[in-house]
Coordinates of C-alpha atoms in Angstrom, one line a residue:
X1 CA 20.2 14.6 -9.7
X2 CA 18.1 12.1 -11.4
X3 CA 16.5 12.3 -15.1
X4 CA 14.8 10.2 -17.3
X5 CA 16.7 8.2 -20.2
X6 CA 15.6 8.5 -23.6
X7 CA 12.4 10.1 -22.7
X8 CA 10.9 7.3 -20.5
X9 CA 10.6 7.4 -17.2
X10 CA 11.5 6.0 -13.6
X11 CA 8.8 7.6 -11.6
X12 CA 9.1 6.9 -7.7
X13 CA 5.4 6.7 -5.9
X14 CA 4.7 7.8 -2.1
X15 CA 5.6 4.5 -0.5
X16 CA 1.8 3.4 0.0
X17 CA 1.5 3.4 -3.6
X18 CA 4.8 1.6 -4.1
X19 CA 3.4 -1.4 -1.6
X20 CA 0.2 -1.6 -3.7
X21 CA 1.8 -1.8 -6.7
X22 CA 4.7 -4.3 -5.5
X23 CA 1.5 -6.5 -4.8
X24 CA -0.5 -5.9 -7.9
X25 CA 2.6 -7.2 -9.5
X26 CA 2.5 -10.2 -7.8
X27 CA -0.2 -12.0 -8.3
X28 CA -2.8 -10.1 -10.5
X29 CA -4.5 -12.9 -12.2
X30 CA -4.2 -15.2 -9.2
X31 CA -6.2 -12.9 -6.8
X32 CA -9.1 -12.7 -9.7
X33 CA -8.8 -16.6 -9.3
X34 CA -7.6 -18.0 -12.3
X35 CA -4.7 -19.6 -14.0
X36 CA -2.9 -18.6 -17.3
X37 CA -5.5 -17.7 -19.7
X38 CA -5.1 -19.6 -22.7
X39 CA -3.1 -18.2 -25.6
X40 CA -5.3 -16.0 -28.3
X41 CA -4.6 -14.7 -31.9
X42 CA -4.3 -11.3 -30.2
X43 CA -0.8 -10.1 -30.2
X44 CA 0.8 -9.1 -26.9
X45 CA 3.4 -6.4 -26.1
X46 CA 4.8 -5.8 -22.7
X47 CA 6.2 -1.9 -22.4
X48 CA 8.0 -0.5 -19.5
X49 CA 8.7 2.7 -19.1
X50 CA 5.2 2.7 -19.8
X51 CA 4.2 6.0 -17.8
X52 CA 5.2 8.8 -20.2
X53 CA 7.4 9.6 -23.2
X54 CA 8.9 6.8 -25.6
X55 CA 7.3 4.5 -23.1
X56 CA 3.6 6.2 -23.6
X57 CA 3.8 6.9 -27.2
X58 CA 4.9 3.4 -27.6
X59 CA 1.7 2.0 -26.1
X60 CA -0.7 4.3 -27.5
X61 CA 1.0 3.5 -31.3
X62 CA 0.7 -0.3 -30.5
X63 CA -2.7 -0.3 -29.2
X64 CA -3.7 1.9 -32.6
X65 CA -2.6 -1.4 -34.4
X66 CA -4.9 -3.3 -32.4
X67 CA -2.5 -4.7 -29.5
X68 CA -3.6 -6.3 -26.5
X69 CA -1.3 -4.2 -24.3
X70 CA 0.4 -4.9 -20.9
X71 CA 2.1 -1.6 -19.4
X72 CA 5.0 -1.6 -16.8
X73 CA 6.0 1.6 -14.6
X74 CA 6.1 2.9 -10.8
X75 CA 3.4 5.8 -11.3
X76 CA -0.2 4.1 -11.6
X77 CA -2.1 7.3 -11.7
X78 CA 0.2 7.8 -15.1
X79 CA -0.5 4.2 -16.3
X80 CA -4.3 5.1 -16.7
X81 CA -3.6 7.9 -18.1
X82 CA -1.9 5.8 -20.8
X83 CA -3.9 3.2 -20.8
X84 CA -7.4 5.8 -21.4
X85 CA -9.1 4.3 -23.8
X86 CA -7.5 0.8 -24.6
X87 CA -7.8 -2.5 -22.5
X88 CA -4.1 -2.6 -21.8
X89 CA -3.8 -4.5 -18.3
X90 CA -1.6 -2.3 -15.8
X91 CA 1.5 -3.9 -14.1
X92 CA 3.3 -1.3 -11.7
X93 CA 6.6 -2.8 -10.7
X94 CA 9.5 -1.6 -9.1
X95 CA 12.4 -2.8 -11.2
X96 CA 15.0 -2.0 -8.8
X97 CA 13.8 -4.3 -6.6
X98 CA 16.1 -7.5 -6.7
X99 CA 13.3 -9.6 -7.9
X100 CA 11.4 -7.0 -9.9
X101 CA 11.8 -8.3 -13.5
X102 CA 11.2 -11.7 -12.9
X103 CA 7.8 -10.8 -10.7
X104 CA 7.1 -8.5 -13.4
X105 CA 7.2 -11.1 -16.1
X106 CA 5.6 -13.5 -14.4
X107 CA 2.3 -11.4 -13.7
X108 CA 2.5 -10.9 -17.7
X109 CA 2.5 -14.1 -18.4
X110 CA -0.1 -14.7 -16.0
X111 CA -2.3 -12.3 -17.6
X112 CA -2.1 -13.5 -21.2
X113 CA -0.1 -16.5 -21.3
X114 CA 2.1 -15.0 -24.0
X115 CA 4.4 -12.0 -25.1
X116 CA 5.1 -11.3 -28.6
X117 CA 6.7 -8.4 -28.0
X118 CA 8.7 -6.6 -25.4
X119 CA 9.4 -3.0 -25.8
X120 CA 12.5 -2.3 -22.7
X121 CA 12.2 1.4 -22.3
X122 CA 12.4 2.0 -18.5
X123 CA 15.3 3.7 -17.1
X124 CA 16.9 6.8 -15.8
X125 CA 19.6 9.1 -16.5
X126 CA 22.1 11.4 -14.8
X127 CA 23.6 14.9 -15.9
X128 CA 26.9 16.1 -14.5
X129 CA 30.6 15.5 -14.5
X130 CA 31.9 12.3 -13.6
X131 CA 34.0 13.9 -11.0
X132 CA 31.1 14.5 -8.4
X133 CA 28.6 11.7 -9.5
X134 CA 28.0 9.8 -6.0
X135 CA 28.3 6.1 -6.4
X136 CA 25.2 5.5 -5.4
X137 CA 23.7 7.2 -8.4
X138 CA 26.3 5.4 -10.6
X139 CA 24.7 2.1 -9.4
X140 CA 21.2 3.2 -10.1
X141 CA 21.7 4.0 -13.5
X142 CA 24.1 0.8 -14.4
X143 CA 21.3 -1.5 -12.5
X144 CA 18.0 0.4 -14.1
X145 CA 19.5 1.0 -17.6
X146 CA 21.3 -2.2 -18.5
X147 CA 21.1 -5.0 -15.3
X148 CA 17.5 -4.9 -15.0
X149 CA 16.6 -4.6 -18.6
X150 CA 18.9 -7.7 -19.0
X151 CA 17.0 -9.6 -15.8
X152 CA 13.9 -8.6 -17.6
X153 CA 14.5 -10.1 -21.0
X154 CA 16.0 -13.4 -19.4
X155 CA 12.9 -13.7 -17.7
X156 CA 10.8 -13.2 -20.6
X157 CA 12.8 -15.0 -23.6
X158 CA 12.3 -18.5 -22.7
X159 CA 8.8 -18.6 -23.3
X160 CA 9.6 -16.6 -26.4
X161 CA 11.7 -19.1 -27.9
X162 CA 9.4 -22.1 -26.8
X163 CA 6.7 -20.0 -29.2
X164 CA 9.2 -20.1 -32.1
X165 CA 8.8 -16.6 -32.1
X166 CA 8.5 -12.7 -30.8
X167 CA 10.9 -9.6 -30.6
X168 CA 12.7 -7.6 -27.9
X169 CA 12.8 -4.0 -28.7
X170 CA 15.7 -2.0 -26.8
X171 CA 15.5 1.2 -26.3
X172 CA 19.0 2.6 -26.3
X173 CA 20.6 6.0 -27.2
X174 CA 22.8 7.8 -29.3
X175 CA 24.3 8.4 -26.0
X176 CA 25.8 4.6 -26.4
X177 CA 27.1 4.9 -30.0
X178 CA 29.0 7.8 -29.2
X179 CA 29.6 8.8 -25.8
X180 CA 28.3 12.2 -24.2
X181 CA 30.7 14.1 -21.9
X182 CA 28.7 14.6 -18.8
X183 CA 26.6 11.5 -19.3
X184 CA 29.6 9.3 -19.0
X185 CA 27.2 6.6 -16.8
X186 CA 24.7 6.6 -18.5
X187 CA 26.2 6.4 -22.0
X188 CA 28.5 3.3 -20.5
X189 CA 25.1 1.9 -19.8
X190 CA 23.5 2.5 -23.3
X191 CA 26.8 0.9 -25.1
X192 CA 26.0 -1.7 -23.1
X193 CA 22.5 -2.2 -24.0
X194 CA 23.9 -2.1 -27.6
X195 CA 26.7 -4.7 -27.0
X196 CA 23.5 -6.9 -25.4
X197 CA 21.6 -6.3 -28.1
X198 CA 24.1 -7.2 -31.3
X199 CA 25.4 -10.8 -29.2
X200 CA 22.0 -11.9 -28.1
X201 CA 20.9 -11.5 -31.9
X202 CA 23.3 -13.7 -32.7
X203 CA 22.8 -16.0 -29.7
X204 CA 19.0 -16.3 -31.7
X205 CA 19.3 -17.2 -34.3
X206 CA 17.3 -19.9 -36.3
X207 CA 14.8 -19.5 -32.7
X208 CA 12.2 -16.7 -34.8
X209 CA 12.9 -14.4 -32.2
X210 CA 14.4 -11.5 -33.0
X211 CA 16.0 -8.3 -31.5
X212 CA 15.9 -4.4 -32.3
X213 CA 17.8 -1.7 -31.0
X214 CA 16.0 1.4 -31.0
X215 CA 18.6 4.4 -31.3
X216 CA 16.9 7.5 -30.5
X217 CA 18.9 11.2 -29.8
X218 CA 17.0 14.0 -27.7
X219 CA 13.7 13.2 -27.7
X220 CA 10.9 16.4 -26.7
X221 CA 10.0 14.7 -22.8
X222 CA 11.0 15.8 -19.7
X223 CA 14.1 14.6 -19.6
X224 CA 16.0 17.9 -19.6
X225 CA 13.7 20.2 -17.2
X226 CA 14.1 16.9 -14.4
X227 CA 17.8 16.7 -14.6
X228 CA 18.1 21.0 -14.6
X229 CA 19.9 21.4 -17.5
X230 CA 18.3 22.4 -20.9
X231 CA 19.1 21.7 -24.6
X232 CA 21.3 24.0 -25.6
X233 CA 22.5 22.4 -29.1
X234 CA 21.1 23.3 -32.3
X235 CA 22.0 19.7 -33.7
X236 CA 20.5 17.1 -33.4
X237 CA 17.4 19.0 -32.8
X238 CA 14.8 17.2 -30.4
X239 CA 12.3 14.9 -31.9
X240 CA 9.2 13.7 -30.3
X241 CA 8.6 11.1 -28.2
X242 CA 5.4 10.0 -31.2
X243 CA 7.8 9.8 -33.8
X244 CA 10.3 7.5 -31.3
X245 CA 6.8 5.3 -31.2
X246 CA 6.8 5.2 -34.7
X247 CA 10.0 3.5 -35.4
X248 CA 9.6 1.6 -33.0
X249 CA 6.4 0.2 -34.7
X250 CA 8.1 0.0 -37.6
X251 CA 11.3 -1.6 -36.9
X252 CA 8.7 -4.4 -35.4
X253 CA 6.5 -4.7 -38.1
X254 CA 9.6 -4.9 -40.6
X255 CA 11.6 -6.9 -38.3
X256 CA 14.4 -4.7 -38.2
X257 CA 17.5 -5.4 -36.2
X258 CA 18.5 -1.5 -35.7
X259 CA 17.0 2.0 -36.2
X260 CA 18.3 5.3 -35.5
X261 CA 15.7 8.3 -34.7
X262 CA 16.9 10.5 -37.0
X263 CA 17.7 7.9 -39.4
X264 CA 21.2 9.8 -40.1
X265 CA 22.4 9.7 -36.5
X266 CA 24.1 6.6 -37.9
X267 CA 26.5 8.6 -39.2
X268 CA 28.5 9.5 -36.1
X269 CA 29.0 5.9 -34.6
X270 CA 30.1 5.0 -38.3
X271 CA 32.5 7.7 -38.3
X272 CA 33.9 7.1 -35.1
X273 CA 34.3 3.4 -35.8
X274 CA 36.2 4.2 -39.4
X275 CA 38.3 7.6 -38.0
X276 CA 38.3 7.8 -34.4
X277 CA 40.8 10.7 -34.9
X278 CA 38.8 12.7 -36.4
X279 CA 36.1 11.8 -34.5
X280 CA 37.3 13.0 -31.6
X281 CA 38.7 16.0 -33.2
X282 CA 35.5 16.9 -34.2
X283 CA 33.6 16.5 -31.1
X284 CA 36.7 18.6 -29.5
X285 CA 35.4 21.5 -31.9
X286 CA 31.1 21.0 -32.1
X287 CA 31.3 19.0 -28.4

């Protein structure tokens, strides 16, 4: 069973729709008959996961600040819906395609010649035990939640760095700081993202680009009614997808490296990195 990560989403189209958008993707600006458009004082952000929750609250917060907006996803009928009333240009790609994130970047770059920022929120997720996850699901969630977000961002950093400046924005989970039983995959793919996130910082530094994790817990999409389980916990309570949007905006607009959604869902990654005894013993007794 398949569910969305983090409240974004992974949304698989009737295959008609999947060959339409594989060739929008491909050459959008080329088939209006043009070349890169040249670069504007208008700030660019490319967001995937584009089609609903972090992903959609993302664009619309972004496109409030007055963002020229380029949104990423596999439904296009939920891409307009995101895009109502903005002039964010649509770029349905299929990311687990072997050459989806670099066709995806370069129809972005195509379109505005630039990206200041890129907000990585497209992936999946899977709810279960370990024990009878089939292996093909393990590799769909390892290559949509970490090895196409890391093809993505190599495709779009160079011209980033030759700009002497911009921001990738991460969207992780507490998932990855911690580790949920059940969501053993997809938290190994979160810590991942995090690992990425803390050495590539360093790898830029002194370039002007910089890189933020976002760090969010259960978010109010439909991530638990896909995957067939609900939220059962009383703590951390869900939080909505708008607020995830606005940290996000935030953490841009301050330039900050990390940001936890709550703020003090810090704690339990610190306290597992200090006492990992009694971190385990207390997620033995709350789970």
């Amino acid at each position: 069973m398949t569910t969305t990560g983090s409240g974004s989403t992974y949304d698989p189209p009737a295959d008609p729709a999947h060959s339409d958008a594989r060739a929008a993707v491909s050459a959008p600006a080329a088939a209006r008959g043009h070349g890169p458009p040249p670069r504007t004082g208008r700030r660019v952000a490319l967001v995937t996961g584009a089609s609903s929750g972090i992903g959609a609250a993302t664009a619309r917060r972004f496109a409030a600040g007055g963002w020229q907006l380029l949104l990423s996803g596999r439904d296009r009928r939920r891409l307009e819906e995101t895009a109502s009333g903005t002039s964010a240009v649509l770029l349905p790609a299929d990311l687990a395609a072997p050459d989806g994130a670099k066709m995806l970047a370069q129809a972005a770059l195509r379109e505005t010649g630039h990206i200041d920022v890129l907000v990585a929120g497209a992936g999946i997720g899977w709810a279960g035990p370990f024990l009878t996850m089939p292996h093909t699901d393990i590799d769909r969630v390892l290559f949509l939640d970490l090895n196409a977000t890391l093809h993505l961002v190599r495709e779009v950093l160079p011209a980033m760095v030759a700009a002497g400046g911009g921001r990738v924005v991460l969207v992780g989970s507490v998932a990855g700081s911690v580790g949920v039983r059940e969501e053993a995959v997809y938290s190994a793919a979160k810590a991942g993202l995090a690992a990425f996130a803390e050495a590539l910082r360093q790898e830029l530094r002194g370039t002007g680009v910089g890189v933020t994790l976002v760090v969010p817990g259960p978010v109010e999409t439909g991530f638990f009614a896909r995957r067939g389980t609900p939220y059962h916990r009383s703590h951390p309570r869900p939080t909505s997808a708008g607020r995830v949007a606005a940290a996000v905006w935030n953490a841009v607009s301050q330039g900050r490296d990390d940001t936890y959604i709550p703020a003090w869902l810090a704690l339990p990654s610190r306290v597992r990195a200090l006492t990992p005894g009694l971190y385990r013993r207390l997620l033995d007794r709350f789970g």
